[in-house]
Short mmCIF file of C-alpha atoms and ligand atoms in Angstrom, two decimals:
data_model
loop_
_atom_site.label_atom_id
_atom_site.label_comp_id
_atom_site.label_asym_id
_atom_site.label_seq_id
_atom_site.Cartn_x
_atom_site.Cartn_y
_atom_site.Cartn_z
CA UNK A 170 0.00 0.00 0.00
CA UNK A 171 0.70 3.45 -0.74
CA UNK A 172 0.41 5.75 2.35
CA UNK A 173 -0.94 8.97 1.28
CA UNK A 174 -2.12 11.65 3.61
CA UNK A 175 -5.34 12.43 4.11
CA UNK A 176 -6.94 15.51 5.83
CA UNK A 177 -10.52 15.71 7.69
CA UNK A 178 -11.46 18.84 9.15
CA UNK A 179 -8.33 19.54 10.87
CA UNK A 180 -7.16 16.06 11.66
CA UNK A 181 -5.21 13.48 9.64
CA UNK A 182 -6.47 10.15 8.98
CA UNK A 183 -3.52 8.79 7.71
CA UNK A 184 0.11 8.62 9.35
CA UNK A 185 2.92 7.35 6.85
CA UNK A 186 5.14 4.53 9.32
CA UNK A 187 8.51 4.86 7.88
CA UNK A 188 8.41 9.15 8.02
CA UNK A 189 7.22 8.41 11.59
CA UNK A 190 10.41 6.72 11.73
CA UNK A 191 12.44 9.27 10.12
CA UNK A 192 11.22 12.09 12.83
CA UNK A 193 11.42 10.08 15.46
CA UNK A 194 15.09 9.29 14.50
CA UNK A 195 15.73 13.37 13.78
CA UNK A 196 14.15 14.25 16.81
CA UNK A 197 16.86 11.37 18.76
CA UNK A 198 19.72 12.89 16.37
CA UNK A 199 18.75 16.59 17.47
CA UNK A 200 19.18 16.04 21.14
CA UNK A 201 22.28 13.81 20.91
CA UNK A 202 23.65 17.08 19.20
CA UNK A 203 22.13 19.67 22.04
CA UNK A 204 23.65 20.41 24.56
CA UNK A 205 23.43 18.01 27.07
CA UNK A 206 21.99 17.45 31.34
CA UNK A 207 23.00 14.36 34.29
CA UNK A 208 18.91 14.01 34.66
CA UNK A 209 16.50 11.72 35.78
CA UNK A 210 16.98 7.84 34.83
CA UNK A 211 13.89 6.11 35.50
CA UNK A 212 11.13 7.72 34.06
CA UNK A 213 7.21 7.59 33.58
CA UNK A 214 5.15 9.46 30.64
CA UNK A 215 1.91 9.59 30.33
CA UNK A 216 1.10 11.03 26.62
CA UNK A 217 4.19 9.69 25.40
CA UNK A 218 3.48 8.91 22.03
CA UNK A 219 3.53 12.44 20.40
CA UNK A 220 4.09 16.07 20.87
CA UNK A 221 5.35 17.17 24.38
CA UNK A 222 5.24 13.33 25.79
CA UNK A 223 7.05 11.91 23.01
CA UNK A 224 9.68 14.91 23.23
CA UNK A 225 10.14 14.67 26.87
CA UNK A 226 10.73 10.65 26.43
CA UNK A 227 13.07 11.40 23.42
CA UNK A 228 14.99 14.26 25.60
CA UNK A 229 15.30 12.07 28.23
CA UNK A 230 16.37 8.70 26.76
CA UNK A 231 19.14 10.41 24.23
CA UNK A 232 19.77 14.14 25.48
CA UNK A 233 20.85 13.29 29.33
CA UNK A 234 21.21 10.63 31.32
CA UNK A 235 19.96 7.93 28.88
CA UNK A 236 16.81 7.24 30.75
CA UNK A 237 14.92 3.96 31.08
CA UNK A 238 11.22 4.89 29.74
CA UNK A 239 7.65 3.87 30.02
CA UNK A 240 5.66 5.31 27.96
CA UNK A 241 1.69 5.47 28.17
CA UNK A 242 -0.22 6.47 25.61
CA UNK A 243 -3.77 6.09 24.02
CA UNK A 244 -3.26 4.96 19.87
CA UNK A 245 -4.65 2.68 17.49
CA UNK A 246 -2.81 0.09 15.57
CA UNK A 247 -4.00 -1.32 12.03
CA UNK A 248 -7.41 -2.31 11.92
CA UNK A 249 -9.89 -2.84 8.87
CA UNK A 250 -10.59 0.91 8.71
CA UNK A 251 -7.70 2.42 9.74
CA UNK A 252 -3.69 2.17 9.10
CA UNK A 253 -2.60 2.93 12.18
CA UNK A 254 -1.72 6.35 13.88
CA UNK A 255 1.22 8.01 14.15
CA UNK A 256 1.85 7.93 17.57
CA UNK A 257 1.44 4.03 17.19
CA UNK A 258 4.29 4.51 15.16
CA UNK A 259 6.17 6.71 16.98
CA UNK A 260 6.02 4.44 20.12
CA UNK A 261 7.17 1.31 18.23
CA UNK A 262 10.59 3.21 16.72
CA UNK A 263 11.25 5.20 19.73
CA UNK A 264 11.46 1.66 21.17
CA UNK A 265 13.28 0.07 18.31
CA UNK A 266 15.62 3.19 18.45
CA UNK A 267 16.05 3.07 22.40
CA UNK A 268 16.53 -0.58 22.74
CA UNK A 269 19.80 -0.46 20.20
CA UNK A 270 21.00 1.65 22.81
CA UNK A 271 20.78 -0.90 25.47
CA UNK A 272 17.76 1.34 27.16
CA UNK A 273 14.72 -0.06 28.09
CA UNK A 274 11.45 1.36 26.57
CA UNK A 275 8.12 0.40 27.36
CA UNK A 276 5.10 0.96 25.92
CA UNK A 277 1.74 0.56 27.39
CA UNK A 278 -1.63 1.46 25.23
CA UNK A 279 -4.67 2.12 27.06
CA UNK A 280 -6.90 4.52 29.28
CA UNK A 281 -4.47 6.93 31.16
CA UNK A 282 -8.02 7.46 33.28
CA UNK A 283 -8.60 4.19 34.01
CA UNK A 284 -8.06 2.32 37.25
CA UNK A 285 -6.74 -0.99 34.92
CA UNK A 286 -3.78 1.31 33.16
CA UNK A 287 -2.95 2.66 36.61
CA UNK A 288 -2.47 -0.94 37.90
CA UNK A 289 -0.91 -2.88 35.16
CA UNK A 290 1.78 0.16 35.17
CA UNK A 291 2.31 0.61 38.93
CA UNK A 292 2.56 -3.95 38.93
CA UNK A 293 5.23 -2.79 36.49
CA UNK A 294 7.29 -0.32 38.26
CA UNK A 295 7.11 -2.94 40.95
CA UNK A 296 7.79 -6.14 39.54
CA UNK A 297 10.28 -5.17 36.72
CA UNK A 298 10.90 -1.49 36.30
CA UNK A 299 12.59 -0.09 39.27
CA UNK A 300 11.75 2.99 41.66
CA UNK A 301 11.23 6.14 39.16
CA UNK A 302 13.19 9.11 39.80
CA UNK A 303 10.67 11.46 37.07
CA UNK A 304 6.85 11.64 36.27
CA UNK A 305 5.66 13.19 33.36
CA UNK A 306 1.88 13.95 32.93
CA UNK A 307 1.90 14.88 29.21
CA UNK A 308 -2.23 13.58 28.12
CA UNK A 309 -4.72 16.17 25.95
CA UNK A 310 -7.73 14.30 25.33
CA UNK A 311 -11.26 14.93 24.20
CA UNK A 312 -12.87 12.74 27.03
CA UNK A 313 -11.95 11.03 30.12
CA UNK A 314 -14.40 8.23 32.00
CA UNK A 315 -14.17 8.63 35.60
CA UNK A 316 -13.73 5.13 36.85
CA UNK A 317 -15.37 5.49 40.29
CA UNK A 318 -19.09 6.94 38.33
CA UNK A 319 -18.53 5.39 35.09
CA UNK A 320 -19.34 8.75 33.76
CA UNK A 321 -17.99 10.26 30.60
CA UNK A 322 -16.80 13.69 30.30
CA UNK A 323 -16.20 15.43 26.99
CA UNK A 324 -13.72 18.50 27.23
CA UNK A 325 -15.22 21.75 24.89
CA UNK A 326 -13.06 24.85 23.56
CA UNK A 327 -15.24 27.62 24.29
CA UNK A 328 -15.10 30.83 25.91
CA UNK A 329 -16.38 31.07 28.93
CA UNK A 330 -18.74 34.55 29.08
CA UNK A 331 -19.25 34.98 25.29
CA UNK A 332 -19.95 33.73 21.74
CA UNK A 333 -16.35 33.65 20.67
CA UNK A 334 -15.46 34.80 16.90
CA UNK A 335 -11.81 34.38 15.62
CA UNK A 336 -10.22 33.73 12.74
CA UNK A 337 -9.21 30.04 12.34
CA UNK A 338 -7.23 28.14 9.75
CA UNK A 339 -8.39 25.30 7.77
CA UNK A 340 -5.65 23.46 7.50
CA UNK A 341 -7.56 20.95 4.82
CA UNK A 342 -8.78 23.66 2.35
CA UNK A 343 -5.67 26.54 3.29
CA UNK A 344 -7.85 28.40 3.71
CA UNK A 345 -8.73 31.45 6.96
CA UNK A 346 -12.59 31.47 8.11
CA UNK A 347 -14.21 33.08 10.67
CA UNK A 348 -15.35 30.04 13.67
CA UNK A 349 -18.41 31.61 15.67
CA UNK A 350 -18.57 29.55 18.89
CA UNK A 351 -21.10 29.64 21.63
CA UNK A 352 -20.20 30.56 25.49
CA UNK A 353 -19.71 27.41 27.51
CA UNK A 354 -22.33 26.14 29.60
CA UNK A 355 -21.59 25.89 32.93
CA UNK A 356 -21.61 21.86 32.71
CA UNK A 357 -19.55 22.06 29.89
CA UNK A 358 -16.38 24.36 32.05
CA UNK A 359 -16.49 21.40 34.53
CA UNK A 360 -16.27 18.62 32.31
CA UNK A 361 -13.77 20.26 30.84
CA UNK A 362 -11.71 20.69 34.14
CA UNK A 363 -12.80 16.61 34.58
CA UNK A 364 -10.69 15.91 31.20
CA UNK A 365 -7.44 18.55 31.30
CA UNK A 366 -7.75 19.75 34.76
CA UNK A 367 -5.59 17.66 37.48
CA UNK A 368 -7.42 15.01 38.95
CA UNK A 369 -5.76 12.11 37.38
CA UNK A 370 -2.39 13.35 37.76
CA UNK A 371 -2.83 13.40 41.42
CA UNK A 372 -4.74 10.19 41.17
CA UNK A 373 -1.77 8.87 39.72
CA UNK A 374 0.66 11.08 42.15
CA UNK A 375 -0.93 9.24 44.81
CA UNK A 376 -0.70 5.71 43.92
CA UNK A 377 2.81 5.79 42.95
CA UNK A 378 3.34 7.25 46.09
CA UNK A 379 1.14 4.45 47.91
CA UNK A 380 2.68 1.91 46.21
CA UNK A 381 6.42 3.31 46.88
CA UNK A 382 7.22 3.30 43.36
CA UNK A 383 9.01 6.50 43.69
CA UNK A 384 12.25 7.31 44.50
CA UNK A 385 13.35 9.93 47.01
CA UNK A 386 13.70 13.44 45.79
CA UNK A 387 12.04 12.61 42.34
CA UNK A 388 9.71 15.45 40.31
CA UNK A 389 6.75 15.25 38.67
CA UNK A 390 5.72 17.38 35.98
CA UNK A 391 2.65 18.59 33.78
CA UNK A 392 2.56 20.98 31.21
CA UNK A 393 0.41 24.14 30.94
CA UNK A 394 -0.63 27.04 28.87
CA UNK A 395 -1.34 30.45 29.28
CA UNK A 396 -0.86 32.12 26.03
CA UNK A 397 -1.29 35.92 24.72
CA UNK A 398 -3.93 38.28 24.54
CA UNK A 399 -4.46 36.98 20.45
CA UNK A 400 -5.72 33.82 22.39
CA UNK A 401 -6.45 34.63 25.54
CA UNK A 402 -11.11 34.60 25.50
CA UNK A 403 -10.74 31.09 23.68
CA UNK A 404 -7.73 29.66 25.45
CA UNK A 405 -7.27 30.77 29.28
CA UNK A 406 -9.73 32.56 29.63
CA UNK A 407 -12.01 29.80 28.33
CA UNK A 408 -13.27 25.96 28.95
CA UNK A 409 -9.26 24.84 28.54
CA UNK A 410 -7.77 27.63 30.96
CA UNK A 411 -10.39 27.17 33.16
CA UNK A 412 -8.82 23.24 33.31
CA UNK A 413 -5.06 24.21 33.18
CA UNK A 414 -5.78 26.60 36.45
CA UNK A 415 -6.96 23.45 38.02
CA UNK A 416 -4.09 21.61 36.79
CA UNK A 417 -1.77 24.29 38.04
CA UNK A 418 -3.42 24.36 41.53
CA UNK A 419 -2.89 20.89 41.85
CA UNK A 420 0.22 21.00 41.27
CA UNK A 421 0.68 23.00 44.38
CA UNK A 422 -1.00 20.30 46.33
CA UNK A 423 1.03 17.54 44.78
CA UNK A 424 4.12 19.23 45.86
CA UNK A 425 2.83 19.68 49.40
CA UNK A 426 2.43 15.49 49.42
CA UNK A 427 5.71 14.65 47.43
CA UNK A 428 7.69 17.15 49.38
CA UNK A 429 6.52 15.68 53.04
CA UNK A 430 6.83 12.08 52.02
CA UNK A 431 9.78 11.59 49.31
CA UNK A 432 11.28 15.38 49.61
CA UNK A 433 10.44 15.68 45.87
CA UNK A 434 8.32 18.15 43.95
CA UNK A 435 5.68 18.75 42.09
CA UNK A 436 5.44 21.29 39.12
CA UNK A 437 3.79 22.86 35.75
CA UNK A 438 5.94 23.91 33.33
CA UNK A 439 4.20 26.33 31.05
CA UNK A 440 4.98 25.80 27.42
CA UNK A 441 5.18 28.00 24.62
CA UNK A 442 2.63 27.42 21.60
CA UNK A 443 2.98 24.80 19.19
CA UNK A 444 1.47 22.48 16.35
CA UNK A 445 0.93 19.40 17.56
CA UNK A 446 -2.24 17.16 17.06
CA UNK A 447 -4.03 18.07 20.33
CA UNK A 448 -3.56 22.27 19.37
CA UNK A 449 -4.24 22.27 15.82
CA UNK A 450 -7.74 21.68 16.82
CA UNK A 451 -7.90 24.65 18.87
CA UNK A 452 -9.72 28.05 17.18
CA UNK A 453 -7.69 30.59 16.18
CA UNK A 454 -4.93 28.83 17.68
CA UNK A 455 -3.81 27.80 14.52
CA UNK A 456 -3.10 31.41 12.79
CA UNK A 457 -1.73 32.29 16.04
CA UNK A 458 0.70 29.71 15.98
CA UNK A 459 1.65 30.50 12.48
CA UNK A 460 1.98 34.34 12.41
CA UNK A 461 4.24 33.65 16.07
CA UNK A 462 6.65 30.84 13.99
CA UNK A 463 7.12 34.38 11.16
CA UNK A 464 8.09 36.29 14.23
CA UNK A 465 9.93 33.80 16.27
CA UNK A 466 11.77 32.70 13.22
CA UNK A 467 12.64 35.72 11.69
CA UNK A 468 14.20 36.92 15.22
CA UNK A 469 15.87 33.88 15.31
CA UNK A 470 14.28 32.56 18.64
CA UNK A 471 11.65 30.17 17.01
CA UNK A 472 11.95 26.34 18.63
CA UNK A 473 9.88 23.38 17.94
CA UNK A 474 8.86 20.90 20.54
CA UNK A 475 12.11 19.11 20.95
CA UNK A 476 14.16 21.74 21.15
CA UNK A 477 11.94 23.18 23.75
CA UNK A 478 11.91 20.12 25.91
CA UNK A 479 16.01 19.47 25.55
CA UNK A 480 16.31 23.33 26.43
CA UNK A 481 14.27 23.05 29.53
CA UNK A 482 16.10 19.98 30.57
CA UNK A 483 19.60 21.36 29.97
CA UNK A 484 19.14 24.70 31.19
CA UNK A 485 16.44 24.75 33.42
CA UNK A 486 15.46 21.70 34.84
CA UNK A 487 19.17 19.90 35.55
CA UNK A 488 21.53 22.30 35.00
CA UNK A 489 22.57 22.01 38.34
CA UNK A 490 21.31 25.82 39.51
CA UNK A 491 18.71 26.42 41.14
CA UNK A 492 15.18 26.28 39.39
CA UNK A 493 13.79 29.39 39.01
CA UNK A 494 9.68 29.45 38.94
CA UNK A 495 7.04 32.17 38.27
CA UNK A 496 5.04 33.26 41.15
CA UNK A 497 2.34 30.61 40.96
CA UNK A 498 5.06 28.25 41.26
CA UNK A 499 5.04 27.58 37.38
CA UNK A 500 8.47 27.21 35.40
CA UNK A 501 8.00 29.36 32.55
CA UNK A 502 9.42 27.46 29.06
CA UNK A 503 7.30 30.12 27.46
CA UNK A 504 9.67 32.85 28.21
CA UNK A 505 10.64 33.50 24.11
CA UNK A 506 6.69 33.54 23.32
CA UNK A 507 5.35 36.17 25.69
CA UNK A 508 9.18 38.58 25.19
CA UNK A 509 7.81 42.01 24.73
CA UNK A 510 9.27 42.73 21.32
CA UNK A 511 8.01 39.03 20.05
CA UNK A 512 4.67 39.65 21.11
CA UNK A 513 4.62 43.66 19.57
CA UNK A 514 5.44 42.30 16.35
CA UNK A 515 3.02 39.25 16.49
CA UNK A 516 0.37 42.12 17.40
CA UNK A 517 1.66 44.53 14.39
CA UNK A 518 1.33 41.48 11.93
CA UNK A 519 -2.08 40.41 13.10
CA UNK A 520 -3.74 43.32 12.35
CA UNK A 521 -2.35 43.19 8.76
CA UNK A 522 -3.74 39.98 8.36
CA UNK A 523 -6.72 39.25 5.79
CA UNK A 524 -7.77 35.47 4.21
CA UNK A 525 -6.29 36.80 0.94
CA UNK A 526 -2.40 37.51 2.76
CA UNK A 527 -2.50 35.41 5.71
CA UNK A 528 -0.42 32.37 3.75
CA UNK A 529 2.38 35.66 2.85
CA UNK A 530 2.25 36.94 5.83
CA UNK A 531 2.38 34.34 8.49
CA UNK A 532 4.71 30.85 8.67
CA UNK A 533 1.89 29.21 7.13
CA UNK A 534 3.72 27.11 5.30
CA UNK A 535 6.26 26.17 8.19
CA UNK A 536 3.28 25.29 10.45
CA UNK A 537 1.55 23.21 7.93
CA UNK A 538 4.84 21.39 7.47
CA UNK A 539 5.52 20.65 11.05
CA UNK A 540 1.69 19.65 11.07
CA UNK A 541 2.51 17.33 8.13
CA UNK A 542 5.61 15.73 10.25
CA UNK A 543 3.16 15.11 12.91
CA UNK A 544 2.08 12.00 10.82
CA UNK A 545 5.32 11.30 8.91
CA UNK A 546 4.69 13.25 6.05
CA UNK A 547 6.82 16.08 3.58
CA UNK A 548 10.09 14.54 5.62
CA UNK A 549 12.77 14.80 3.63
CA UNK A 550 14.81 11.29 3.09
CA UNK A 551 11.53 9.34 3.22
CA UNK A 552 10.41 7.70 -0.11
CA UNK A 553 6.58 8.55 -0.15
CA UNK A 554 6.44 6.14 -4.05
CA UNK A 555 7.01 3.00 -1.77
CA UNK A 556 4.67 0.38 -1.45
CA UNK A 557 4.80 -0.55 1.83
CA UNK A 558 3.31 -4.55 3.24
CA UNK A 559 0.78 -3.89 5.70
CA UNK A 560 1.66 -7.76 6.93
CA UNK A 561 5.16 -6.66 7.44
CA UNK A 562 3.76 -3.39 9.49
CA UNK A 563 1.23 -5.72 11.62
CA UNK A 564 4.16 -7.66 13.10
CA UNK A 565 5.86 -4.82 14.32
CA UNK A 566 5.15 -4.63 17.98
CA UNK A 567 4.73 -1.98 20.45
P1 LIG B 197 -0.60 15.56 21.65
O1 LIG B 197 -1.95 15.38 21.08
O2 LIG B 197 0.54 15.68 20.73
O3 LIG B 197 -0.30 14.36 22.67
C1 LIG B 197 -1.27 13.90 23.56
C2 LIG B 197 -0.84 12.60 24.16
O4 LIG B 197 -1.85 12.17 25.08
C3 LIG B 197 -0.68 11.46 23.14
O5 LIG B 197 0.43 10.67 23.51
C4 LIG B 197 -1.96 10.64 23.34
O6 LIG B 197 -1.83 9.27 23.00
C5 LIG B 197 -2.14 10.81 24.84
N1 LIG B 197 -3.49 10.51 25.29
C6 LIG B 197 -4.66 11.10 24.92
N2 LIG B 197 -5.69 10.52 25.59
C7 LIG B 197 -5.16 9.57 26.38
C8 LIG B 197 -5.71 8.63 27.29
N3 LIG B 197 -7.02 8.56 27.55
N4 LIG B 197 -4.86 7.75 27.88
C9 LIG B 197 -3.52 7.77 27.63
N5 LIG B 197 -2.95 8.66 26.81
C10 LIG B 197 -3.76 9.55 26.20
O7 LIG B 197 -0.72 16.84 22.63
P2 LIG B 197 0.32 17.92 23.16
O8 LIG B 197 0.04 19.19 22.50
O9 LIG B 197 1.71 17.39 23.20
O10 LIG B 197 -0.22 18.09 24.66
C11 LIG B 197 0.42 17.54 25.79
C12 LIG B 197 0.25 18.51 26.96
O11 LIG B 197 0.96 19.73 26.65
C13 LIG B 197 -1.21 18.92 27.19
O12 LIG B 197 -1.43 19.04 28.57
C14 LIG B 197 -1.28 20.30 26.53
O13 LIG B 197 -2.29 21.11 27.06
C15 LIG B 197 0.11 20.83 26.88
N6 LIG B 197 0.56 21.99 26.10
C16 LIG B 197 0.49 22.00 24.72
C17 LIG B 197 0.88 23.12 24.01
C18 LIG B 197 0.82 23.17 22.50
O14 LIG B 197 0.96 24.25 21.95
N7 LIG B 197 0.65 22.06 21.83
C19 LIG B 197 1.42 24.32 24.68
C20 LIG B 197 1.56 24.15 26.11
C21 LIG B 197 1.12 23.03 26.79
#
């Protein structure tokens, strides 16, 4: 078969394997080649299949210490309708790649929410794995089941207070529209906060704790958002921000708990905006992102998610000085985003921008590529003629 990609309403149906491959393997080559950190060794990611998770696991296992990984993550392999998706992918050659090394890499795919992930994964830490010295809650999903009601909840992107209009990108057509979105009911804010807020990172917190999985002094982490004004009705100020303040305060109350028990700490690390398959389906996120690549780029401070997540290792996290958070506690990897003079220009070039100019006058193209990457496509050293055997691609094993 022939993998060609396919686009639905801002979300790709199709992931090619082998350019999977190919970015997982640049991604390994780009932090063998960064500067590098003496960091954690044992390590747990939840979300580890693509975007920040798959970074952070990437960082970690070739950029430092050579960590030992297990990686959770929610994908789906080749069935009759679909080919598989890319972070299915990712997870296999991230192992294939890590295991050469003499690492170990373990992959678990399943419900981060549910109580049967938590304990096949902690029976796993115990039996085989070893004490973990990091913790890195990494998940953005559309729904989480609360095992204890058996409820569903189904996270929203509205504002909170008022119809939201923005302009958004339609990534399938090229094409800038106008999205008109209804306020948020209030049900809708809380089952929001039920999917991205922090309840099952502390659920998890507290069962590795529970079950002394943990090693002294370890972190956890969780990543954040906060964003610019260009953003800010739709993102924190709406159903999402309302979540990632949760998420945030929990942290706080993690820390309290890891810090009495292991001496080891709990944090967010807020992260700068980027395409990745969870925020390409955000409103108006999308031109945002692209018209802030033009600016980031073109002052020469522009970084992509694995850059990002080797920086904050190697010069925040462990270099050995003391980490330096915000006043909510928050390590601030956005720093670059929300610099004065970035986030002038990204104002000046906003206002300029029209459906007819928007592809001249933002990093259209560069954000469309990186969302192409996402699922192994336009990679360069990847033959995209080749028929590839589905047999051959069921055997491969996660
Ligand atoms: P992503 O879509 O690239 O990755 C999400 C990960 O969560 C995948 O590994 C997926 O398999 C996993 N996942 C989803 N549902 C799951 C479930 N039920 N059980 C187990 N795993 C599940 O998303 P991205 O953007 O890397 O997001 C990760 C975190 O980073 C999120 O908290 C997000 O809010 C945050 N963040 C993202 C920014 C961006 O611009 N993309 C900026 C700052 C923070």
């Amino acid at each position: 078969m022939i993998f060609k990609a396919e686009l639905v309403k801002g979300m790709a149906k199709t992931a090619h394997p082998y350019g999977c491959r190919k970015e997982v393997f640049n991604q390994i080559e780009y932090c063998k080649n960064a500067k590098q950190f003496n960091g954690a060794k044992k390590v747990l990611i939840i979300g580890a299949s693509s975007g920040f998770g798959l970074a952070t696991r990437i960082s970690l296992a070739f950029g430092g210490t050579k960590a030992d990984t297990i990686g959770v993550s929610f994908e789906t392999g080749i069935t009759n309708r679909r080919t598989g998706s890319a972070g299915w992918y990712n997870n296999i050659f991230f192992k294939e790649f890590a295991e050469k090394e003499g690492l170990i890499a373990t992959n678990f795919i399943g419900d981060a929410f549910s109580d049967e992930i938590k304990e096949i994964v902690i029976n796993y830490i115990k039996k085989e794995f070893g004490k973990i010295d990091l913790f890195v809650y990494s998940v953005a999903s559309p729904r989480r089941k609360d095992p204890k009601t058996g409820k569903t909840y189904n996270s929203t992107i509205k504002a909170t207070d008022e119809t939201f209009y923005g302009p958004t990108i339609d990534i399938e057509k090229d094409e800038l529209v106008m999205t008109k979105i209804n306020s948020a009911t209030q049900e809708e804010i809380e089952a929001t906060q039920k999917v991205m807020g922090g309840e099952d990172w502390n659920e998890w917190c507290r069962l590795l704790l529970e079950n002394d999985c943990i090693e002294k002094k370890a972190m956890t982490i969780a990543y954040s958002y906060i964003g610019s004004q260009r953003t800010y009705k739709i993102y924190r100020g709406g159903t999402i921000g309302t979540a990632k303040c949760h998420l945030e305060n929990t942290a706080l109350k993690i820390n309290e708990e890891w810090k009495k028990n292991i001496d080891g700490k709990a944090f967010i690390s807020v992260n700068k905006a980027l395409v990745t398959k969870a925020s390409a389906y955000i409103p108006t996120f999308s031109l945002y992102a692209a018209v802030l690549y033009k600016v980031m780029k073109e002052n020469g401070v522009h970084e992509n998610c694995i850059m990002q997540i080797q920086r904050m290792f190697s010069e925040k996290i462990y270099s050995g000085t003391t980490l330096k958070f915000d006043d909510s506690g928050r390590l601030r990897m956005d720093d670059l985003e929300l610099r004065e003079d970035i986030q002038n220009q990204v104002d000046d070039l906003w206002r300029k921008i029209t459906p007819e100019n928007f592809k001249i006058l933002s990093d259209y193209e560069g954000y469309k590529r990186e969302f192409m990457k996402l699922n192994g496509f336009e990679i360069d050293g990847v033959n995209y003629e080749e028929n590839i055997d589905i047999e051959t691609l069921k055997t491969l094993e996660q």
